[in-house]
Tab-separated table of C-alpha atoms in Angstrom:
chain	number	residue	atom	x	y	z
A	16	MET	CA	-16.204	-13.601	-1.301
A	17	GLY	CA	-15.670	-9.883	-1.709
A	18	THR	CA	-12.532	-9.985	-3.851
A	19	PHE	CA	-13.944	-8.905	-7.212
A	20	ILE	CA	-16.237	-5.932	-7.818
A	21	SER	CA	-16.575	-6.942	-11.475
A	22	ARG	CA	-15.007	-9.711	-13.511
A	23	MET	CA	-13.918	-9.320	-17.121
A	24	PRO	CA	-14.648	-11.801	-19.919
A	25	HIS	CA	-12.081	-14.580	-20.019
A	26	CYS	CA	-9.060	-13.729	-22.169
A	27	ALA	CA	-6.699	-16.474	-23.300
A	28	GLY	CA	-2.982	-15.875	-22.831
A	29	GLY	CA	-1.165	-12.898	-21.396
A	30	ILE	CA	-0.363	-11.926	-17.837
A	31	ARG	CA	-3.498	-12.097	-15.695
A	32	LEU	CA	-3.941	-8.648	-14.174
A	33	ALA	CA	-6.355	-7.587	-11.417
A	34	VAL	CA	-7.023	-3.855	-11.087
A	35	LYS	CA	-8.016	-2.047	-7.902
A	36	ASP	CA	-11.416	-0.450	-8.342
A	37	LEU	CA	-10.011	3.044	-7.962
A	38	ILE	CA	-8.419	2.783	-11.421
A	39	ASP	CA	-10.526	3.447	-14.505
A	40	ILE	CA	-10.935	0.752	-17.129
A	41	ALA	CA	-12.787	1.815	-20.257
A	42	GLY	CA	-16.366	0.563	-20.292
A	43	VAL	CA	-16.437	-0.426	-16.603
A	44	PRO	CA	-17.752	1.708	-13.718
A	45	THR	CA	-15.275	2.697	-10.992
A	46	THR	CA	-16.923	2.327	-7.568
A	47	ALA	CA	-14.018	3.074	-5.188
A	48	GLY	CA	-15.463	0.259	-3.046
A	49	CYS	CA	-18.200	2.681	-2.008
A	50	ARG	CA	-21.986	2.318	-2.204
A	51	ALA	CA	-22.433	6.084	-2.540
A	52	VAL	CA	-20.208	6.095	-5.627
A	53	ALA	CA	-21.488	2.827	-7.110
A	54	GLN	CA	-25.125	3.897	-7.272
A	55	THR	CA	-24.411	6.596	-9.870
A	56	ALA	CA	-21.129	5.389	-11.406
A	57	LEU	CA	-21.114	5.281	-15.206
A	58	PRO	CA	-18.779	3.163	-17.339
A	59	ALA	CA	-15.431	4.904	-17.661
A	60	ALA	CA	-14.962	6.635	-21.004
A	61	CYS	CA	-11.297	5.616	-21.198
A	62	ASP	CA	-8.575	3.795	-19.313
A	63	ALA	CA	-6.563	5.446	-16.584
A	64	ALA	CA	-3.165	6.533	-17.892
A	65	CYS	CA	-1.396	3.828	-15.851
A	66	MET	CA	-3.203	1.105	-17.864
A	67	ALA	CA	-1.441	1.938	-21.158
A	68	GLY	CA	1.466	-0.450	-20.642
A	69	ALA	CA	-0.805	-3.335	-19.656
A	70	ARG	CA	-2.855	-2.798	-22.812
A	71	SER	CA	0.282	-2.714	-24.957
A	72	ALA	CA	1.486	-5.930	-23.319
A	73	ALA	CA	-1.884	-7.595	-24.043
A	74	ALA	CA	-2.410	-8.354	-20.357
A	75	ALA	CA	-5.562	-10.338	-19.590
A	76	ILE	CA	-7.493	-8.081	-17.203
A	77	VAL	CA	-9.355	-10.530	-14.988
A	78	GLY	CA	-11.415	-7.928	-13.160
A	79	LYS	CA	-11.769	-4.885	-10.945
A	80	VAL	CA	-11.058	-5.824	-7.336
A	81	ASN	CA	-12.447	-4.634	-4.033
A	82	LEU	CA	-10.867	-2.301	-1.481
A	83	TYR	CA	-11.552	-0.472	1.735
A	84	GLU	CA	-14.247	2.118	1.036
A	85	LEU	CA	-12.768	5.163	-0.779
A	86	ALA	CA	-9.321	3.692	0.053
A	87	PHE	CA	-9.716	5.469	3.393
A	88	GLY	CA	-8.640	2.681	5.756
A	89	ALA	CA	-6.017	-0.048	6.095
A	90	SER	CA	-7.886	-3.043	7.538
A	91	GLY	CA	-9.287	-4.068	4.135
A	92	VAL	CA	-12.790	-4.558	5.556
A	93	ASN	CA	-15.630	-3.544	3.217
A	94	ILE	CA	-19.185	-3.648	4.560
A	95	TRP	CA	-20.808	-2.929	1.183
A	96	PHE	CA	-19.238	-5.442	-1.190
A	97	GLY	CA	-17.896	-8.014	1.263
A	98	THR	CA	-14.432	-8.228	2.756
A	99	PRO	CA	-11.877	-10.103	0.623
A	100	VAL	CA	-10.966	-13.290	2.449
A	101	ASN	CA	-7.389	-13.515	3.688
A	102	PRO	CA	-6.082	-16.737	2.093
A	103	LEU	CA	-3.705	-17.350	5.004
A	104	ASP	CA	-6.568	-17.394	7.514
A	105	PRO	CA	-10.168	-16.365	6.725
A	106	ALA	CA	-10.684	-15.214	10.324
A	107	LEU	CA	-8.077	-12.446	9.926
A	108	VAL	CA	-8.183	-9.083	8.175
A	109	PRO	CA	-6.639	-9.035	4.676
A	110	GLY	CA	-5.151	-5.556	5.079
A	111	GLY	CA	-6.002	-2.552	2.972
A	112	SER	CA	-6.878	-0.515	1.365
A	113	SER	CA	-5.790	-2.694	-1.605
A	114	SER	CA	-7.309	-5.808	-0.047
A	115	GLY	CA	-8.811	-7.269	-3.214
A	116	SER	CA	-5.550	-6.770	-5.107
A	117	ALA	CA	-3.574	-8.725	-2.499
A	118	VAL	CA	-6.141	-11.503	-2.181
A	119	ALA	CA	-6.510	-11.938	-5.961
A	120	VAL	CA	-2.742	-12.511	-6.222
A	121	ALA	CA	-2.437	-14.685	-3.117
A	122	ASP	CA	-5.400	-16.822	-4.215
A	123	GLY	CA	-3.917	-17.312	-7.690
A	124	ASP	CA	-6.728	-15.469	-9.488
A	125	ALA	CA	-4.187	-13.005	-10.890
A	126	ASP	CA	-0.465	-13.034	-11.623
A	127	ILE	CA	-0.127	-9.313	-10.927
A	128	ALA	CA	-2.444	-6.756	-9.364
A	129	TYR	CA	-2.380	-2.991	-9.402
A	130	GLY	CA	-2.958	-1.284	-6.094
A	131	THR	CA	-2.647	2.225	-4.750
A	132	ASP	CA	-0.635	3.317	-1.736
A	133	THR	CA	-1.241	6.603	0.101
A	134	GLY	CA	-0.166	5.606	3.603
A	135	GLY	CA	0.611	1.897	3.217
A	136	SER	CA	-2.279	0.571	1.138
A	137	ILE	CA	-0.144	-1.735	-1.035
A	138	ARG	CA	2.362	-2.808	1.603
A	139	VAL	CA	-0.060	-3.574	4.466
A	140	PRO	CA	-2.231	-6.069	2.506
A	141	ALA	CA	0.885	-7.537	0.893
A	142	ALA	CA	2.242	-8.151	4.392
A	143	PHE	CA	-0.979	-9.674	5.711
A	144	CYS	CA	-1.543	-11.946	2.686
A	145	GLY	CA	2.067	-13.146	2.310
A	146	ILE	CA	2.853	-11.541	-1.047
A	147	THR	CA	5.174	-8.835	-2.410
A	148	GLY	CA	4.156	-5.236	-3.105
A	149	LEU	CA	5.913	-2.094	-4.337
A	150	LYS	CA	5.053	1.459	-3.302
A	151	THR	CA	6.453	3.574	-6.129
A	152	THR	CA	8.051	7.008	-5.908
A	153	HIS	CA	5.398	9.718	-5.742
A	154	GLY	CA	4.837	11.110	-9.238
A	155	ARG	CA	6.547	8.256	-11.070
A	156	ILE	CA	3.328	6.570	-12.237
A	157	PRO	CA	0.616	8.923	-13.588
A	158	LEU	CA	-2.559	9.260	-11.534
A	159	ASP	CA	-4.886	10.465	-14.307
A	160	GLY	CA	-8.023	8.324	-14.134
A	161	VAL	CA	-7.318	7.130	-10.568
A	162	TRP	CA	-9.882	8.030	-7.875
A	163	PRO	CA	-7.973	10.314	-5.485
A	164	LEU	CA	-7.614	10.000	-1.734
A	165	ALA	CA	-4.741	12.418	-1.013
A	166	PRO	CA	-3.176	13.464	-4.330
A	167	SER	CA	0.027	14.783	-2.761
A	168	LEU	CA	0.686	11.277	-1.365
A	169	ASP	CA	-1.197	8.883	-3.707
A	170	THR	CA	0.804	6.339	-5.741
A	171	VAL	CA	0.030	3.363	-7.999
A	172	GLY	CA	2.143	0.214	-7.803
A	173	PRO	CA	2.296	-3.520	-8.583
A	174	MET	CA	1.652	-6.514	-6.335
A	175	ALA	CA	2.613	-10.138	-7.066
A	176	ARG	CA	3.564	-13.374	-5.361
A	177	ASP	CA	7.285	-12.659	-5.729
A	178	VAL	CA	9.833	-10.046	-6.728
A	179	ALA	CA	9.942	-11.209	-10.351
A	180	GLY	CA	6.191	-10.695	-10.625
A	181	VAL	CA	6.431	-7.214	-9.133
A	182	ALA	CA	9.214	-6.372	-11.604
A	183	ALA	CA	6.974	-7.553	-14.456
A	184	GLY	CA	4.200	-5.365	-13.087
A	185	MET	CA	6.547	-2.407	-12.911
A	186	ILE	CA	7.463	-2.910	-16.575
A	187	MET	CA	3.768	-2.799	-17.486
A	188	LEU	CA	3.328	0.407	-15.504
A	189	GLU	CA	6.483	1.911	-17.001
A	190	PRO	CA	7.543	0.041	-20.158
A	191	GLU	CA	11.081	1.499	-20.080
A	192	PHE	CA	11.694	0.222	-16.548
A	193	ARG	CA	14.611	-2.161	-16.090
A	194	ILE	CA	16.338	-3.593	-13.020
A	195	ASP	CA	19.621	-1.936	-13.939
A	196	ALA	CA	20.988	-1.560	-10.401
A	197	ALA	CA	23.190	-3.976	-8.485
A	198	PRO	CA	21.805	-5.248	-5.164
A	199	ALA	CA	22.762	-3.241	-2.118
A	200	SER	CA	25.544	-4.748	-0.039
A	201	SER	CA	24.571	-2.913	3.140
A	202	ALA	CA	21.504	-1.447	4.793
A	203	GLY	CA	20.406	0.617	7.746
A	204	ARG	CA	18.267	-1.275	10.258
A	205	LEU	CA	15.464	0.896	11.600
A	206	ARG	CA	13.381	0.023	14.680
A	207	PRO	CA	10.510	2.498	15.214
A	208	ALA	CA	8.795	2.142	18.571
A	209	SER	CA	5.290	0.701	18.420
A	210	PRO	CA	2.739	-0.067	21.148
A	211	ASP	CA	1.446	-2.901	18.954
A	212	LEU	CA	4.864	-4.466	18.355
A	213	ASP	CA	5.031	-8.247	18.105
A	214	SER	CA	8.705	-9.017	18.659
A	215	ARG	CA	8.473	-11.931	16.220
A	216	THR	CA	8.218	-9.471	13.321
A	217	GLU	CA	11.512	-7.856	14.321
A	218	GLU	CA	13.132	-11.255	14.839
A	219	ALA	CA	11.965	-12.403	11.401
A	220	VAL	CA	13.476	-9.352	9.701
A	221	ASP	CA	16.784	-9.769	11.562
A	222	ALA	CA	16.936	-13.469	10.616
A	223	ALA	CA	16.249	-12.696	6.954
A	224	LEU	CA	19.004	-10.080	6.906
A	225	ALA	CA	21.446	-12.481	8.525
A	226	ARG	CA	20.712	-15.161	5.934
A	227	CYS	CA	21.082	-12.867	2.913
A	228	GLY	CA	24.428	-11.453	4.032
A	229	LEU	CA	23.667	-7.718	3.965
A	230	ALA	CA	25.975	-5.678	6.169
A	231	VAL	CA	23.622	-4.048	8.664
A	232	THR	CA	24.070	-0.798	10.573
A	233	GLU	CA	21.637	0.208	13.296
A	234	VAL	CA	20.173	3.631	12.515
A	235	SER	CA	17.506	5.929	13.910
A	236	LEU	CA	15.171	8.604	12.574
A	237	PRO	CA	14.041	10.947	15.362
A	238	GLY	CA	11.369	12.480	13.133
A	239	TRP	CA	9.585	9.181	12.378
A	240	HIS	CA	6.629	9.653	14.708
A	241	ASP	CA	6.153	13.322	13.819
A	242	ALA	CA	6.088	12.206	10.185
A	243	LEU	CA	3.471	9.588	11.015
A	244	ARG	CA	1.204	12.212	12.560
A	245	ALA	CA	1.778	14.749	9.800
A	246	GLY	CA	0.977	12.162	7.143
A	247	GLY	CA	-2.303	11.367	8.858
A	248	THR	CA	-3.220	15.051	9.005
A	249	ILE	CA	-2.517	15.556	5.300
A	250	ILE	CA	-4.443	12.445	4.245
A	251	ASP	CA	-7.461	13.428	6.324
A	252	ALA	CA	-7.502	16.992	4.982
A	253	GLU	CA	-6.992	16.011	1.344
A	254	ALA	CA	-9.554	13.193	1.560
A	255	VAL	CA	-12.194	15.758	2.446
A	256	GLU	CA	-11.376	17.790	-0.661
A	257	ALA	CA	-11.290	14.682	-2.870
A	258	ASN	CA	-14.700	13.507	-1.639
A	259	ARG	CA	-16.415	16.826	-0.931
A	260	HIS	CA	-19.076	16.110	-3.565
A	261	LEU	CA	-20.092	12.981	-1.614
A	262	ILE	CA	-20.327	14.617	1.794
A	263	ALA	CA	-21.993	17.815	0.537
A	264	ASP	CA	-25.105	15.938	-0.628
A	265	PRO	CA	-27.109	14.219	2.158
A	266	ALA	CA	-28.298	11.599	-0.331
A	267	THR	CA	-24.748	10.336	-0.839
A	268	ARG	CA	-23.347	11.216	2.600
A	269	ASP	CA	-25.881	8.900	4.221
A	270	LEU	CA	-24.701	6.056	1.987
A	271	LEU	CA	-21.171	6.223	3.375
A	272	SER	CA	-20.226	3.862	6.179
A	273	ALA	CA	-20.122	5.316	9.685
A	274	ALA	CA	-16.360	4.729	9.845
A	275	VAL	CA	-15.702	6.700	6.666
A	276	ARG	CA	-18.109	9.475	7.649
A	277	ASP	CA	-16.299	9.801	10.971
A	278	ARG	CA	-12.882	10.013	9.302
A	279	LEU	CA	-14.132	12.619	6.836
A	280	ALA	CA	-15.526	14.611	9.770
A	281	GLU	CA	-12.079	14.468	11.382
A	282	GLY	CA	-10.537	15.690	8.139
A	283	ALA	CA	-13.009	18.551	7.925
A	284	ALA	CA	-11.916	19.629	11.397
A	285	VAL	CA	-8.253	20.029	10.347
A	286	THR	CA	-7.490	23.741	10.519
A	287	PRO	CA	-5.396	25.604	7.935
A	288	GLU	CA	-2.777	26.107	10.640
A	289	GLN	CA	-2.611	22.387	11.381
A	290	LEU	CA	-2.280	21.559	7.694
A	291	SER	CA	0.414	24.185	7.233
A	292	ARG	CA	2.353	22.735	10.173
A	293	ALA	CA	2.024	19.240	8.689
A	294	ARG	CA	3.470	20.531	5.410
A	295	GLU	CA	6.405	22.028	7.313
A	296	VAL	CA	7.008	18.669	8.986
A	297	GLN	CA	6.805	17.037	5.547
A	298	ASP	CA	9.591	19.275	4.216
A	299	SER	CA	11.899	18.682	7.170
A	300	TRP	CA	11.112	14.959	7.218
A	301	ARG	CA	11.916	14.554	3.529
A	302	GLU	CA	15.356	16.030	4.132
A	303	GLU	CA	15.920	13.943	7.270
A	304	LEU	CA	15.139	10.728	5.409
A	305	ALA	CA	17.164	11.774	2.359
A	306	SER	CA	20.133	12.612	4.589
A	307	LEU	CA	20.137	9.164	6.176
A	308	LEU	CA	19.829	7.514	2.755
A	309	ARG	CA	22.995	9.299	1.692
A	310	ASP	CA	24.792	7.354	4.440
A	311	VAL	CA	23.194	3.953	3.766
A	312	PRO	CA	21.748	2.769	0.428
A	313	LEU	CA	18.449	1.612	1.877
A	314	LEU	CA	16.580	1.063	5.132
A	315	VAL	CA	15.056	-2.135	6.504
A	316	LEU	CA	12.258	-2.639	9.034
A	317	PRO	CA	9.074	-4.725	9.341
A	318	THR	CA	6.334	-3.634	6.951
A	319	VAL	CA	3.811	-3.931	9.796
A	320	PRO	CA	5.012	-4.432	13.391
A	321	PHE	CA	2.346	-7.048	14.124
A	322	PHE	CA	0.533	-9.924	12.430
A	323	PRO	CA	-2.974	-9.530	10.942
A	324	PRO	CA	-5.613	-9.180	13.671
A	325	ALA	CA	-8.943	-10.954	13.781
A	326	LEU	CA	-11.773	-9.452	11.766
A	327	ALA	CA	-13.558	-8.670	15.028
A	328	ASP	CA	-10.601	-6.492	16.050
A	329	ALA	CA	-10.156	-4.798	12.667
A	330	ALA	CA	-10.721	-1.261	13.940
A	331	GLY	CA	-8.063	-1.400	16.647
A	332	PRO	CA	-4.429	-1.254	15.512
A	333	SER	CA	-2.390	1.460	13.813
A	334	TYR	CA	-1.718	-0.405	10.581
A	335	THR	CA	0.400	2.272	8.874
A	336	ARG	CA	2.830	3.033	11.705
A	337	ASN	CA	5.766	1.614	9.696
A	338	THR	CA	4.584	2.734	6.249
A	339	MET	CA	3.016	6.208	6.375
A	340	PRO	CA	6.296	8.139	6.833
A	341	VAL	CA	7.544	6.786	3.492
A	342	ASN	CA	4.516	8.290	1.753
A	343	LEU	CA	5.008	11.628	3.492
A	344	ALA	CA	8.509	11.820	1.986
A	345	GLY	CA	7.353	10.543	-1.419
A	346	PHE	CA	10.044	7.822	-1.421
A	347	THR	CA	9.742	4.207	-2.593
A	348	ALA	CA	9.401	0.991	-0.546
A	349	LEU	CA	9.101	-2.752	-1.146
A	350	ALA	CA	7.321	-5.291	1.089
A	351	ILE	CA	8.567	-8.905	0.953
A	352	PRO	CA	7.235	-11.884	2.960
A	353	VAL	CA	9.784	-13.636	5.191
A	354	PRO	CA	9.464	-16.660	7.477
A	355	SER	CA	8.736	-16.098	11.145
A	356	SER	CA	8.318	-18.106	14.324
A	357	HIS	CA	4.614	-17.257	14.137
A	358	ARG	CA	2.375	-19.546	12.081
A	359	LEU	CA	2.109	-16.693	9.532
A	360	PRO	CA	4.891	-14.981	7.591
A	361	ALA	CA	6.199	-11.599	8.622
A	362	SER	CA	6.970	-8.920	6.039
A	363	LEU	CA	10.271	-7.131	5.519
A	364	GLN	CA	10.161	-3.578	4.152
A	365	LEU	CA	12.960	-1.996	2.138
A	366	ILE	CA	12.918	1.812	1.824
A	367	GLY	CA	14.956	3.677	-0.774
A	368	PRO	CA	15.355	7.211	-2.090
A	369	PRO	CA	13.181	8.541	-4.923
A	370	GLY	CA	13.617	6.595	-8.138
A	371	SER	CA	15.393	3.626	-6.514
A	372	GLU	CA	12.803	0.978	-7.419
A	373	ALA	CA	15.432	-0.995	-9.371
A	374	LEU	CA	17.736	-1.076	-6.337
A	375	LEU	CA	14.926	-2.268	-4.086
A	376	LEU	CA	13.877	-5.030	-6.481
A	377	ALA	CA	17.466	-6.202	-7.077
A	378	THR	CA	18.081	-6.346	-3.319
A	379	GLY	CA	14.666	-7.861	-2.675
A	380	ALA	CA	15.456	-10.687	-5.087
A	381	ILE	CA	18.519	-11.620	-3.008
A	382	ILE	CA	16.537	-11.557	0.232
A	383	GLU	CA	13.793	-13.626	-1.359
A	384	ALA	CA	16.256	-16.204	-2.712
A	385	THR	CA	18.051	-16.664	0.598
A	386	ALA	CA	15.424	-15.943	3.219
A	387	GLY	CA	12.103	-15.661	1.470
A	388	TYR	CA	8.816	-17.083	2.639
A	389	ARG	CA	8.101	-20.467	1.047
A	390	ARG	CA	4.416	-21.195	0.517
A	391	SER	CA	3.128	-24.710	0.974
A	392	THR	CA	1.022	-24.340	-2.196
């Protein structure tokens, strides 16, 4: 229930690809998971630019998949089209905003899914559904034909059950892509403070690192929490601009959910001075993160510092506490499921400098082989 917005005719052969319904596919309306958009959406005249490689590879597009409304939330709940059911436990949130993309892969309906990630929207649902997801370097994958949330932070990336699937998805997004980097032999271990921390996520990451043999150095980033706040300010302000046509007309504004209307109202209240200060933090944060990644090849921390909450508690936690700062810098990150002492897997996040997707995938493959989460099915 709630995974697919529209299914495509069955196509024999080829990689089965699910596409987040922010991404245009020729002849199919793009709804952005939003009733206000869906009621007037026309079939797209052409594919989004990021679909070119999938078309050339003759991928079998299985359908457009659901998401949090306008991609403006990380729980994955959608009151209009149904919430995609978390295959690990239907009573728990699937994570978002790319909820349908994660569920389609985890359920086996697709081999690869395309998602978008502005503050964690690929990595959070990957973590909660026990799959792998890659947030690409900002600007690496073209955004033409992708419904915007915050264009200065938006990215498109692949999701799959394992690292090999994500690498195949990356090759479709960028046909020249190759894993031409050796795995990292060392990493910086980051431990951002979190009021929602479940210590079992930290323990799971430490155990996975111990099993894969990476040399680990404890590191810190004093600007992490300022970056988290600045990223939220920028997303809120840019989301208002991206969706101004919806909120300017009462006929469409009233068709938005209360949660999205409230967040857009918060974004409208961001002053030019606050946005300017957030941009200043962004500049200093990018240099702080780059400086640390000159000392260590990559960083490691939990993708989300807690396990997926119950659907009834979906509005509570800060889902993007461990992901948003990566978007603010424009860097790349990979989420990989790892075993935990909880009944559900935890998720390990690798962060690298711009353009280091090959390094993350090569290192992720080693972690997966030695310490990866093994599904029972």
